[in-house]
Amino acid sequence: MNDRYNDTMLEIEEYIRKIIEFLGDDPDRPGLKETPRRFLSALLELTHGLRESPPEVKFFPMEGSKYVGRISVNDIEFISLCEHHLLPVMGTVTVVYEPFNSEVPGLSKVARYVKWLAARPMLQERFTSKLANELKELLHARYVYVKVCALHMCAMVRGVKDEDLYMVTEAWSGGIGDDELKELRGSTHCKVPKIVLVKEY
């Protein structure tokens, strides 16, 4: 890291100190003294996809045989930020696709791409559509179907304050017939993370 980067970090930390003061607290008290740096580090971690190259997708040959059928990668966990409030979005993605040829990608590569694309401020609808379109090209697939289930902290801790509210989005890209799409939409599921905000012990 160069001096300019470090200077920018210090400048942003000072802005965060001013936000703490504006909220009515003392940024110099022990509990908050390191908060500006920790907050900035957390934002950098949650948005690393903006600054990193997309993961490469490595393919493995089927050695003479041809795979005919679907491949489903289920419940890929991701953490992102709502671009309207910069509050966390937590969810899972299920990707279903059908390869064109006898080469298949490494299983972890699909998950890595999902996590990379999620690591930035997002709208869930756009995230879902981009995943379907970009994975179709990356996976050399006849089609890709994506379903995303996510909790949005902006709806859980502010505004409507509903801890049970979640969003499900879906998108597809490529040659899927109406009957096949109907079957995919009915048979593809993703898990909704559960956060317990109120519980008696």
CSV table of N, CA and C in Angstrom, one decimal, residues 22-136:
chain,number,residue,atom,x,y,z
A,22,PHE,N,-21.7,13.8,15.0
A,22,PHE,CA,-23.0,14.2,14.5
A,22,PHE,C,-24.1,13.4,15.2
A,23,LEU,N,-23.9,12.1,15.4
A,23,LEU,CA,-24.9,11.3,16.0
A,23,LEU,C,-25.1,11.6,17.5
A,24,GLY,N,-24.1,12.3,18.1
A,24,GLY,CA,-24.2,12.7,19.5
A,24,GLY,C,-23.3,11.9,20.4
A,25,ASP,N,-22.3,11.2,19.9
A,25,ASP,CA,-21.4,10.4,20.7
A,25,ASP,C,-20.0,11.0,20.6
A,26,ASP,N,-19.1,10.5,21.5
A,26,ASP,CA,-17.8,11.0,21.6
A,26,ASP,C,-16.9,10.0,20.9
A,27,PRO,N,-16.3,10.3,19.7
A,27,PRO,CA,-15.4,9.4,19.0
A,27,PRO,C,-14.1,9.1,19.7
A,28,ASP,N,-13.8,9.8,20.8
A,28,ASP,CA,-12.6,9.6,21.5
A,28,ASP,C,-12.7,8.7,22.8
A,29,ARG,N,-14.0,8.3,23.0
A,29,ARG,CA,-14.1,7.5,24.2
A,29,ARG,C,-13.6,6.1,23.8
A,30,PRO,N,-13.2,5.3,24.8
A,30,PRO,CA,-12.5,4.0,24.6
A,30,PRO,C,-13.2,3.1,23.6
A,31,GLY,N,-14.5,3.0,23.8
A,31,GLY,CA,-15.3,2.0,22.9
A,31,GLY,C,-15.4,2.4,21.5
A,32,LEU,N,-15.2,3.7,21.2
A,32,LEU,CA,-15.3,4.2,19.8
A,32,LEU,C,-14.0,4.6,19.2
A,33,LYS,N,-13.0,4.6,19.9
A,33,LYS,CA,-11.7,5.2,19.4
A,33,LYS,C,-11.2,4.5,18.2
A,34,GLU,N,-11.4,3.2,18.1
A,34,GLU,CA,-10.9,2.4,16.9
A,34,GLU,C,-12.0,2.1,15.9
A,35,THR,N,-13.2,2.6,16.2
A,35,THR,CA,-14.4,2.3,15.4
A,35,THR,C,-14.2,2.8,13.9
A,36,PRO,N,-13.7,4.0,13.7
A,36,PRO,CA,-13.6,4.5,12.3
A,36,PRO,C,-12.8,3.5,11.5
A,37,ARG,N,-11.7,3.0,12.0
A,37,ARG,CA,-10.8,2.1,11.2
A,37,ARG,C,-11.5,0.8,11.0
A,38,ARG,N,-12.1,0.3,12.1
A,38,ARG,CA,-12.8,-1.0,12.0
A,38,ARG,C,-14.0,-0.9,11.0
A,39,PHE,N,-14.7,0.2,11.0
A,39,PHE,CA,-15.9,0.3,10.1
A,39,PHE,C,-15.4,0.4,8.7
A,40,LEU,N,-14.3,1.1,8.4
A,40,LEU,CA,-13.8,1.2,7.1
A,40,LEU,C,-13.3,-0.2,6.6
A,41,SER,N,-12.6,-0.9,7.5
A,41,SER,CA,-12.1,-2.2,7.2
A,41,SER,C,-13.2,-3.2,6.8
A,42,ALA,N,-14.3,-3.1,7.6
A,42,ALA,CA,-15.5,-3.9,7.3
A,42,ALA,C,-16.1,-3.6,5.9
A,43,LEU,N,-16.2,-2.3,5.6
A,43,LEU,CA,-16.7,-1.9,4.3
A,43,LEU,C,-15.8,-2.4,3.1
A,44,LEU,N,-14.5,-2.3,3.3
A,44,LEU,CA,-13.6,-2.8,2.3
A,44,LEU,C,-13.7,-4.3,2.1
A,45,GLU,N,-13.9,-5.0,3.2
A,45,GLU,CA,-14.1,-6.5,3.1
A,45,GLU,C,-15.4,-6.9,2.4
A,46,LEU,N,-16.4,-6.1,2.7
A,46,LEU,CA,-17.7,-6.4,2.1
A,46,LEU,C,-17.9,-6.0,0.6
A,47,THR,N,-16.9,-5.2,0.2
A,47,THR,CA,-17.0,-4.7,-1.2
A,47,THR,C,-15.7,-5.1,-2.0
A,48,HIS,N,-15.1,-6.2,-1.6
A,48,HIS,CA,-13.8,-6.5,-2.3
A,48,HIS,C,-14.0,-6.9,-3.7
A,49,GLY,N,-15.2,-7.3,-4.1
A,49,GLY,CA,-15.5,-7.6,-5.5
A,49,GLY,C,-15.3,-6.4,-6.5
A,50,LEU,N,-15.4,-5.2,-5.9
A,50,LEU,CA,-15.2,-4.0,-6.8
A,50,LEU,C,-13.7,-3.8,-7.2
A,51,ARG,N,-12.8,-4.4,-6.4
A,51,ARG,CA,-11.4,-4.1,-6.6
A,51,ARG,C,-10.6,-5.4,-7.1
A,52,GLU,N,-11.3,-6.5,-7.0
A,52,GLU,CA,-10.6,-7.8,-7.4
A,52,GLU,C,-11.1,-8.2,-8.8
A,53,SER,N,-10.2,-8.9,-9.5
A,53,SER,CA,-10.6,-9.5,-10.8
A,53,SER,C,-11.6,-10.7,-10.6
A,54,PRO,N,-12.5,-10.9,-11.5
A,54,PRO,CA,-13.4,-12.1,-11.3
A,54,PRO,C,-12.6,-13.4,-11.3
A,55,PRO,N,-13.1,-14.4,-10.5
A,55,PRO,CA,-12.4,-15.6,-10.4
A,55,PRO,C,-12.4,-16.4,-11.8
A,56,GLU,N,-11.3,-17.0,-12.1
A,56,GLU,CA,-11.3,-17.8,-13.4
A,56,GLU,C,-12.1,-19.1,-13.2
A,57,VAL,N,-12.7,-19.5,-14.3
A,57,VAL,CA,-13.5,-20.8,-14.2
A,57,VAL,C,-12.7,-21.8,-15.0
A,58,LYS,N,-12.2,-22.8,-14.3
A,58,LYS,CA,-11.4,-23.9,-14.8
A,58,LYS,C,-12.3,-25.1,-15.2
A,59,PHE,N,-12.1,-25.6,-16.4
A,59,PHE,CA,-13.0,-26.7,-16.9
A,59,PHE,C,-12.2,-28.0,-16.8
A,60,PHE,N,-12.9,-29.1,-16.6
A,60,PHE,CA,-12.3,-30.4,-16.5
A,60,PHE,C,-13.0,-31.3,-17.6
A,61,PRO,N,-12.3,-32.0,-18.4
A,61,PRO,CA,-12.9,-32.9,-19.5
A,61,PRO,C,-13.5,-34.1,-18.8
A,62,MET,N,-14.6,-34.6,-19.5
A,62,MET,CA,-15.3,-35.8,-19.1
A,62,MET,C,-14.6,-37.1,-19.6
A,63,GLU,N,-13.5,-36.9,-20.3
A,63,GLU,CA,-12.7,-38.0,-20.8
A,63,GLU,C,-13.5,-39.0,-21.7
A,64,GLY,N,-14.0,-38.4,-22.7
A,64,GLY,CA,-14.7,-39.2,-23.8
A,64,GLY,C,-16.2,-39.4,-23.6
A,65,SER,N,-16.7,-39.2,-22.4
A,65,SER,CA,-18.1,-39.3,-22.2
A,65,SER,C,-18.7,-37.9,-22.3
A,66,LYS,N,-20.0,-37.8,-22.5
A,66,LYS,CA,-20.7,-36.5,-22.6
A,66,LYS,C,-21.8,-36.5,-21.5
A,67,TYR,N,-21.8,-35.4,-20.7
A,67,TYR,CA,-22.8,-35.3,-19.7
A,67,TYR,C,-24.1,-34.7,-20.3
A,68,VAL,N,-25.2,-35.4,-20.1
A,68,VAL,CA,-26.4,-34.9,-20.6
A,68,VAL,C,-27.4,-34.8,-19.4
A,69,GLY,N,-27.7,-33.6,-19.1
A,69,GLY,CA,-28.6,-33.3,-18.0
A,69,GLY,C,-28.2,-32.0,-17.3
A,70,ARG,N,-28.9,-31.8,-16.2
A,70,ARG,CA,-28.7,-30.6,-15.4
A,70,ARG,C,-27.6,-30.7,-14.4
A,71,ILE,N,-27.0,-29.6,-14.0
A,71,ILE,CA,-26.2,-29.5,-12.8
A,71,ILE,C,-26.7,-28.4,-11.9
A,72,SER,N,-26.8,-28.8,-10.7
A,72,SER,CA,-27.4,-27.8,-9.7
A,72,SER,C,-26.4,-27.6,-8.6
A,73,VAL,N,-26.1,-26.3,-8.3
A,73,VAL,CA,-25.2,-25.9,-7.2
A,73,VAL,C,-26.1,-25.2,-6.2
A,74,ASN,N,-26.2,-25.8,-5.1
A,74,ASN,CA,-27.3,-25.4,-4.2
A,74,ASN,C,-26.8,-24.6,-2.9
A,75,ASP,N,-27.6,-23.6,-2.5
A,75,ASP,CA,-27.4,-22.9,-1.3
A,75,ASP,C,-26.0,-22.3,-1.1
A,76,ILE,N,-25.6,-21.6,-2.1
A,76,ILE,CA,-24.3,-20.8,-2.0
A,76,ILE,C,-24.5,-19.6,-1.1
A,77,GLU,N,-23.9,-19.5,0.0
A,77,GLU,CA,-24.1,-18.4,0.9
A,77,GLU,C,-23.3,-17.2,0.4
A,78,PHE,N,-23.9,-16.0,0.6
A,78,PHE,CA,-23.3,-14.8,0.3
A,78,PHE,C,-23.6,-13.7,1.3
A,79,ILE,N,-22.8,-12.7,1.4
A,79,ILE,CA,-23.0,-11.4,2.1
A,79,ILE,C,-22.8,-10.3,1.2
A,80,SER,N,-23.7,-9.3,1.2
A,80,SER,CA,-23.5,-8.1,0.4
A,80,SER,C,-24.0,-6.9,1.2
A,81,LEU,N,-24.1,-5.8,0.4
A,81,LEU,CA,-24.6,-4.5,1.0
A,81,LEU,C,-25.7,-4.0,0.2
A,82,CYS,N,-26.8,-3.6,0.8
A,82,CYS,CA,-27.9,-2.9,0.1
A,82,CYS,C,-27.3,-1.6,-0.4
A,83,GLU,N,-27.5,-1.3,-1.6
A,83,GLU,CA,-26.9,0.0,-2.2
A,83,GLU,C,-27.7,1.2,-1.8
A,84,HIS,N,-28.9,1.0,-1.2
A,84,HIS,CA,-29.6,2.2,-0.7
A,84,HIS,C,-29.3,2.7,0.7
A,85,HIS,N,-28.8,1.7,1.5
A,85,HIS,CA,-28.5,2.1,2.9
A,85,HIS,C,-27.1,1.6,3.4
A,86,LEU,N,-26.4,0.8,2.5
A,86,LEU,CA,-25.1,0.2,2.9
A,86,LEU,C,-25.3,-0.6,4.2
A,87,LEU,N,-26.4,-1.3,4.3
A,87,LEU,CA,-26.6,-2.3,5.4
A,87,LEU,C,-26.5,-3.7,4.8
A,88,PRO,N,-26.2,-4.7,5.6
A,88,PRO,CA,-25.9,-6.0,5.1
A,88,PRO,C,-27.1,-6.7,4.4
A,89,VAL,N,-26.9,-7.4,3.4
A,89,VAL,CA,-27.8,-8.4,2.8
A,89,VAL,C,-27.2,-9.7,2.9
A,90,MET,N,-27.9,-10.7,3.4
A,90,MET,CA,-27.4,-12.0,3.6
A,90,MET,C,-28.4,-13.0,3.0
A,91,GLY,N,-27.8,-14.0,2.2
A,91,GLY,CA,-28.7,-14.9,1.5
A,91,GLY,C,-28.0,-16.1,0.9
A,92,THR,N,-28.7,-16.8,0.1
A,92,THR,CA,-28.2,-18.0,-0.6
A,92,THR,C,-28.6,-17.9,-2.0
A,93,VAL,N,-27.8,-18.6,-2.9
A,93,VAL,CA,-28.1,-18.7,-4.3
A,93,VAL,C,-28.1,-20.1,-4.7
A,94,THR,N,-29.0,-20.5,-5.5
A,94,THR,CA,-29.0,-21.8,-6.2
A,94,THR,C,-28.9,-21.6,-7.7
A,95,VAL,N,-27.9,-22.3,-8.3
A,95,VAL,CA,-27.7,-22.1,-9.7
A,95,VAL,C,-27.9,-23.5,-10.4
A,96,VAL,N,-28.8,-23.5,-11.4
A,96,VAL,CA,-29.0,-24.7,-12.2
A,96,VAL,C,-28.7,-24.4,-13.6
A,97,TYR,N,-27.9,-25.3,-14.2
A,97,TYR,CA,-27.5,-25.1,-15.6
A,97,TYR,C,-27.3,-26.4,-16.3
A,98,GLU,N,-27.3,-26.3,-17.7
A,98,GLU,CA,-27.1,-27.5,-18.5
A,98,GLU,C,-25.9,-27.2,-19.4
A,99,PRO,N,-24.8,-28.0,-19.3
A,99,PRO,CA,-23.6,-27.7,-20.1
A,99,PRO,C,-23.9,-28.1,-21.6
A,100,PHE,N,-23.2,-27.4,-22.5
A,100,PHE,CA,-23.3,-27.6,-23.9
A,100,PHE,C,-22.4,-28.8,-24.3
A,101,ASN,N,-21.3,-29.0,-23.6
A,101,ASN,CA,-20.3,-30.0,-24.1
A,101,ASN,C,-19.9,-31.0,-23.0
A,102,SER,N,-18.8,-31.7,-23.2
A,102,SER,CA,-18.4,-32.7,-22.2
A,102,SER,C,-17.3,-32.1,-21.3
A,103,GLU,N,-17.2,-30.8,-21.2
A,103,GLU,CA,-16.3,-30.2,-20.2
A,103,GLU,C,-17.2,-29.6,-19.1
A,104,VAL,N,-16.8,-29.8,-17.8
A,104,VAL,CA,-17.6,-29.3,-16.7
A,104,VAL,C,-16.6,-28.4,-15.8
A,105,PRO,N,-17.2,-27.3,-15.3
A,105,PRO,CA,-16.3,-26.5,-14.4
A,105,PRO,C,-16.2,-27.1,-13.0
A,106,GLY,N,-15.1,-26.6,-12.3
A,106,GLY,CA,-14.9,-27.0,-10.9
A,106,GLY,C,-16.1,-26.5,-10.1
A,107,LEU,N,-16.5,-27.3,-9.2
A,107,LEU,CA,-17.7,-27.0,-8.4
A,107,LEU,C,-17.5,-25.7,-7.6
A,108,SER,N,-16.3,-25.5,-7.0
A,108,SER,CA,-16.1,-24.3,-6.2
A,108,SER,C,-16.1,-23.0,-7.0
A,109,LYS,N,-15.8,-23.1,-8.3
A,109,LYS,CA,-15.7,-21.9,-9.1
A,109,LYS,C,-17.1,-21.2,-9.2
A,110,VAL,N,-18.2,-21.9,-9.3
A,110,VAL,CA,-19.5,-21.3,-9.3
A,110,VAL,C,-19.7,-20.5,-8.1
A,111,ALA,N,-19.4,-21.1,-6.9
A,111,ALA,CA,-19.6,-20.5,-5.6
A,111,ALA,C,-18.7,-19.2,-5.5
A,112,ARG,N,-17.5,-19.4,-6.0
A,112,ARG,CA,-16.6,-18.2,-5.9
A,112,ARG,C,-17.1,-17.0,-6.7
A,113,TYR,N,-17.6,-17.4,-7.9
A,113,TYR,CA,-18.1,-16.3,-8.7
A,113,TYR,C,-19.3,-15.6,-8.1
A,114,VAL,N,-20.2,-16.4,-7.5
A,114,VAL,CA,-21.4,-15.8,-6.8
A,114,VAL,C,-20.9,-14.9,-5.7
A,115,LYS,N,-20.0,-15.3,-4.9
A,115,LYS,CA,-19.5,-14.5,-3.7
A,115,LYS,C,-18.8,-13.3,-4.2
A,116,TRP,N,-18.0,-13.4,-5.3
A,116,TRP,CA,-17.3,-12.2,-5.9
A,116,TRP,C,-18.3,-11.2,-6.4
A,117,LEU,N,-19.3,-11.6,-7.1
A,117,LEU,CA,-20.3,-10.7,-7.7
A,117,LEU,C,-21.1,-10.0,-6.6
A,118,ALA,N,-21.3,-10.7,-5.5
A,118,ALA,CA,-22.1,-10.2,-4.3
A,118,ALA,C,-21.3,-9.2,-3.5
A,119,ALA,N,-20.0,-9.2,-3.6
A,119,ALA,CA,-19.2,-8.4,-2.8
A,119,ALA,C,-19.1,-7.0,-3.3
A,120,ARG,N,-20.2,-6.2,-3.2
A,120,ARG,CA,-20.3,-4.9,-3.7
A,120,ARG,C,-21.7,-4.4,-3.3
A,121,PRO,N,-22.0,-3.1,-3.3
A,121,PRO,CA,-23.3,-2.6,-3.1
A,121,PRO,C,-24.2,-3.2,-4.2
A,122,MET,N,-25.4,-3.6,-3.8
A,122,MET,CA,-26.3,-4.3,-4.8
A,122,MET,C,-27.7,-4.1,-4.7
A,123,LEU,N,-28.5,-4.3,-5.7
A,123,LEU,CA,-29.9,-4.5,-5.8
A,123,LEU,C,-30.1,-6.0,-6.0
A,124,GLN,N,-30.9,-6.7,-5.3
A,124,GLN,CA,-31.0,-8.2,-5.4
A,124,GLN,C,-31.5,-8.5,-6.8
A,125,GLU,N,-32.4,-7.7,-7.3
A,125,GLU,CA,-33.0,-8.1,-8.7
A,125,GLU,C,-31.9,-8.0,-9.7
A,126,ARG,N,-31.0,-7.0,-9.7
A,126,ARG,CA,-30.0,-6.8,-10.7
A,126,ARG,C,-28.9,-7.9,-10.5
A,127,PHE,N,-28.6,-8.2,-9.2
A,127,PHE,CA,-27.6,-9.3,-8.9
A,127,PHE,C,-28.1,-10.6,-9.5
A,128,THR,N,-29.3,-10.9,-9.3
A,128,THR,CA,-29.9,-12.2,-9.8
A,128,THR,C,-29.8,-12.3,-11.4
A,129,SER,N,-30.2,-11.2,-12.0
A,129,SER,CA,-30.1,-11.1,-13.5
A,129,SER,C,-28.7,-11.2,-14.0
A,130,LYS,N,-27.8,-10.5,-13.4
A,130,LYS,CA,-26.4,-10.5,-13.8
A,130,LYS,C,-25.8,-11.9,-13.6
A,131,LEU,N,-26.1,-12.6,-12.5
A,131,LEU,CA,-25.6,-13.9,-12.3
A,131,LEU,C,-26.1,-14.9,-13.4
A,132,ALA,N,-27.4,-14.8,-13.8
A,132,ALA,CA,-27.9,-15.7,-14.8
A,132,ALA,C,-27.2,-15.4,-16.2
A,133,ASN,N,-27.0,-14.2,-16.5
A,133,ASN,CA,-26.4,-13.8,-17.8
A,133,ASN,C,-24.9,-14.1,-17.9
A,134,GLU,N,-24.2,-13.8,-16.8
A,134,GLU,CA,-22.8,-13.9,-16.9
A,134,GLU,C,-22.4,-15.4,-16.7
A,135,LEU,N,-23.1,-16.1,-15.8
A,135,LEU,CA,-22.8,-17.5,-15.6
A,135,LEU,C,-23.1,-18.4,-16.9
A,136,LYS,N,-24.1,-18.0,-17.7
A,136,LYS,CA,-24.3,-18.7,-18.9
A,136,LYS,C,-23.1,-18.6,-19.8
